[in-house]
Amino acid sequence: RTFDPIIFADGGAGVIDVTVDNFEIDGNNDGGSNTFCGFLFRNTDPGTISNNDLHSLRGTGQETQGILMYGANTNVTVSGNTVIDFSRNGITAVVNASAAISGNTVTGDGPLALGNWAQNGIEIGYGASGSITGNTVTGCSILDPDWAASGILATDATGTTQINGNNITQNQVNI
């Protein structure tokens, strides 16, 4: 998989401590055909992504992400962010990442027409673990009978993954 992040924090063979706070990330809807994302964190322990506004994260590729935590040795706190204008996931922790996701606002564009990706507001899955608490997620829906969009999606998460105290409304599937 090829990623195209605006801000990329990667510890390489080791791990790094990274904090990104109080940025506006305007993707200018200029993502290429790769996985376009506002933030990509890999091998960051600890990492903090807080109080950022991310928008206009669309592009020619269908799979755009607001905030993506990917891979082992990734332990990130994500709080107080606003994510809009994405095509796939607002906030994502996958492939053995660990994330504490709290107090964020994620707004989808739904209901989306056929031919679009089903949006998910927040996703933890594919070997990742963590918590999703106190977030507001709205507007993730699609008019495709073969797919469903979700406010919060937990797929093949490992360890202890907690989901509680969130305001999840107007999504095709809330959790």
Short mmCIF file of C-alpha atoms in Angstrom, two decimals:
data_model
loop_
_atom_site.label_atom_id
_atom_site.label_comp_id
_atom_site.label_asym_id
_atom_site.label_seq_id
_atom_site.Cartn_x
_atom_site.Cartn_y
_atom_site.Cartn_z
CA ARG A 1 0.00 0.00 0.00
CA THR A 2 1.25 3.45 -0.88
CA PHE A 3 0.39 6.36 1.40
CA ASP A 4 0.24 10.04 0.51
CA PRO A 5 0.14 11.94 3.85
CA ILE A 6 0.25 15.68 4.40
CA ILE A 7 2.01 15.19 7.76
CA PHE A 8 3.93 11.91 8.24
CA ALA A 9 5.47 10.87 11.56
CA ASP A 10 7.49 7.66 11.24
CA GLY A 11 10.09 6.33 13.66
CA GLY A 12 11.53 4.05 10.97
CA ALA A 13 13.25 1.07 12.60
CA GLY A 14 12.82 2.64 16.07
CA VAL A 15 10.08 4.70 17.67
CA ILE A 16 9.68 8.45 18.15
CA ASP A 17 7.66 10.71 20.44
CA VAL A 18 5.58 13.11 18.31
CA THR A 19 2.97 15.76 19.19
CA VAL A 20 0.92 17.58 16.54
CA ASP A 21 -1.30 20.22 18.11
CA ASN A 22 -3.48 23.07 16.83
CA PHE A 23 -2.94 22.81 13.05
CA GLU A 24 -5.34 23.43 10.20
CA ILE A 25 -4.87 20.75 7.54
CA ASP A 26 -6.45 21.79 4.23
CA GLY A 27 -5.97 18.96 1.73
CA ASN A 28 -7.26 21.22 -1.04
CA ASN A 29 -9.08 18.11 -2.34
CA ASP A 30 -5.80 17.35 -4.08
CA GLY A 31 -5.14 13.74 -3.06
CA GLY A 32 -3.60 11.53 -5.69
CA SER A 33 -4.50 7.94 -6.46
CA ASN A 34 -2.73 6.63 -3.33
CA THR A 35 -4.14 6.52 0.22
CA PHE A 36 -4.30 10.27 0.88
CA CYS A 37 -4.41 11.32 4.55
CA GLY A 38 -4.06 14.41 6.70
CA PHE A 39 -1.87 12.70 9.33
CA LEU A 40 -0.12 9.32 9.15
CA PHE A 41 1.58 8.06 12.33
CA ARG A 42 3.78 4.91 12.28
CA ASN A 43 6.25 3.79 14.93
CA THR A 44 5.25 6.65 17.21
CA ASP A 45 5.12 5.86 20.93
CA PRO A 46 3.88 8.00 22.44
CA GLY A 47 2.16 10.15 19.87
CA THR A 48 -0.39 12.91 20.34
CA ILE A 49 -2.70 14.40 17.72
CA SER A 50 -4.83 17.13 19.33
CA ASN A 51 -6.92 20.21 18.59
CA ASN A 52 -6.50 20.11 14.82
CA ASP A 53 -8.98 20.95 12.03
CA LEU A 54 -8.74 18.65 8.99
CA HIS A 55 -10.79 19.26 5.85
CA SER A 56 -10.88 19.03 2.05
CA LEU A 57 -9.22 15.60 2.07
CA ARG A 58 -10.66 14.25 -1.17
CA GLY A 59 -8.81 13.51 -4.37
CA THR A 60 -8.68 11.29 -7.43
CA GLY A 61 -8.19 8.22 -5.24
CA GLN A 62 -11.25 6.86 -3.49
CA GLU A 63 -9.64 6.06 -0.14
CA THR A 64 -8.82 9.19 1.83
CA GLN A 65 -8.33 9.32 5.59
CA GLY A 66 -8.29 12.22 8.02
CA ILE A 67 -6.06 10.71 10.72
CA LEU A 68 -4.42 7.30 10.22
CA MET A 69 -2.40 5.31 12.79
CA TYR A 70 -0.82 2.27 11.15
CA GLY A 71 1.42 -0.53 12.35
CA ALA A 72 3.05 -2.00 15.43
CA ASN A 73 4.94 0.25 17.84
CA THR A 74 2.30 2.93 17.31
CA ASN A 75 0.56 4.24 20.44
CA VAL A 76 -1.31 7.50 19.86
CA THR A 77 -3.75 9.74 21.75
CA VAL A 78 -6.18 11.50 19.40
CA SER A 79 -8.29 14.23 21.04
CA GLY A 80 -10.14 17.43 20.29
CA ASN A 81 -9.84 17.22 16.49
CA THR A 82 -12.44 18.06 13.83
CA VAL A 83 -12.43 15.97 10.64
CA ILE A 84 -14.66 16.65 7.59
CA ASP A 85 -14.48 16.17 3.80
CA PHE A 86 -12.94 12.68 3.61
CA SER A 87 -13.91 9.75 1.40
CA ARG A 88 -13.15 6.65 3.52
CA ASN A 89 -12.41 7.13 7.26
CA GLY A 90 -12.24 10.18 9.49
CA ILE A 91 -10.00 8.61 12.17
CA THR A 92 -8.42 5.16 11.77
CA ALA A 93 -6.21 2.84 13.85
CA VAL A 94 -5.21 -0.39 12.05
CA VAL A 95 -2.55 -3.10 11.76
CA ASN A 96 -1.52 -3.48 15.42
CA ALA A 97 -1.69 0.22 16.31
CA SER A 98 -3.06 1.32 19.68
CA ALA A 99 -5.12 4.50 20.00
CA ALA A 100 -7.06 6.45 22.64
CA ILE A 101 -9.59 8.41 20.57
CA SER A 102 -11.64 10.93 22.57
CA GLY A 103 -13.44 14.24 22.25
CA ASN A 104 -13.23 14.47 18.45
CA THR A 105 -15.89 15.61 15.98
CA VAL A 106 -16.14 13.65 12.73
CA THR A 107 -18.72 14.63 10.11
CA GLY A 108 -19.41 12.54 7.03
CA ASP A 109 -20.97 13.71 3.76
CA GLY A 110 -23.86 11.25 3.65
CA PRO A 111 -25.94 10.05 2.25
CA LEU A 112 -23.47 9.47 -0.59
CA ALA A 113 -24.54 8.24 -4.03
CA LEU A 114 -23.61 4.92 -5.64
CA GLY A 115 -19.99 4.82 -6.80
CA ASN A 116 -18.55 6.34 -3.63
CA TRP A 117 -16.79 4.57 -0.77
CA ALA A 118 -18.89 3.96 2.31
CA GLN A 119 -17.58 6.45 4.88
CA ASN A 120 -16.71 5.41 8.43
CA GLY A 121 -16.34 8.09 11.06
CA ILE A 122 -13.92 6.24 13.38
CA GLU A 123 -12.43 2.79 12.81
CA ILE A 124 -10.30 0.50 14.96
CA GLY A 125 -9.47 -2.81 13.35
CA TYR A 126 -7.24 -5.36 11.70
CA GLY A 127 -5.19 -6.10 14.80
CA ALA A 128 -5.42 -2.64 16.38
CA SER A 129 -6.79 -1.88 19.84
CA GLY A 130 -7.76 1.09 21.96
CA SER A 131 -10.66 3.19 23.16
CA ILE A 132 -13.25 5.41 21.50
CA THR A 133 -14.92 7.69 24.05
CA GLY A 134 -16.71 11.04 24.11
CA ASN A 135 -16.65 11.64 20.34
CA THR A 136 -19.37 13.12 18.11
CA VAL A 137 -19.84 11.29 14.79
CA THR A 138 -22.56 12.19 12.27
CA GLY A 139 -23.44 11.92 8.59
CA CYS A 140 -21.76 8.68 7.53
CA SER A 141 -24.20 6.99 5.13
CA ILE A 142 -24.34 5.72 1.54
CA LEU A 143 -27.14 4.88 -0.91
CA ASP A 144 -25.60 1.56 -1.95
CA PRO A 145 -27.48 -1.66 -1.13
CA ASP A 146 -24.23 -3.66 -1.04
CA TRP A 147 -22.31 -1.54 1.51
CA ALA A 148 -22.96 0.20 4.80
CA ALA A 149 -21.34 3.31 6.24
CA SER A 150 -20.65 3.43 9.98
CA GLY A 151 -20.28 6.08 12.63
CA ILE A 152 -17.89 3.78 14.54
CA LEU A 153 -16.48 0.55 13.12
CA ALA A 154 -14.53 -2.09 15.06
CA THR A 155 -13.40 -4.92 12.76
CA ASP A 156 -11.01 -7.63 13.94
CA ALA A 157 -9.76 -5.43 16.78
CA THR A 158 -7.52 -7.16 19.33
CA GLY A 159 -6.88 -6.83 23.03
CA THR A 160 -9.25 -4.58 24.89
CA THR A 161 -11.17 -2.18 22.70
CA GLN A 162 -13.69 0.02 24.50
CA ILE A 163 -16.42 2.10 22.88
CA ASN A 164 -18.54 4.22 25.20
CA GLY A 165 -19.98 7.67 25.86
CA ASN A 166 -20.03 8.81 22.22
CA ASN A 167 -22.69 10.95 20.49
CA ILE A 168 -23.32 8.97 17.29
CA THR A 169 -26.25 10.13 15.13
CA GLN A 170 -27.50 10.23 11.55
CA ASN A 171 -25.17 7.44 10.37
CA GLN A 172 -26.34 4.49 8.30
CA VAL A 173 -25.04 2.19 11.07
CA ASN A 174 -24.09 3.97 14.27
CA ILE A 175 -21.79 1.26 15.74
#
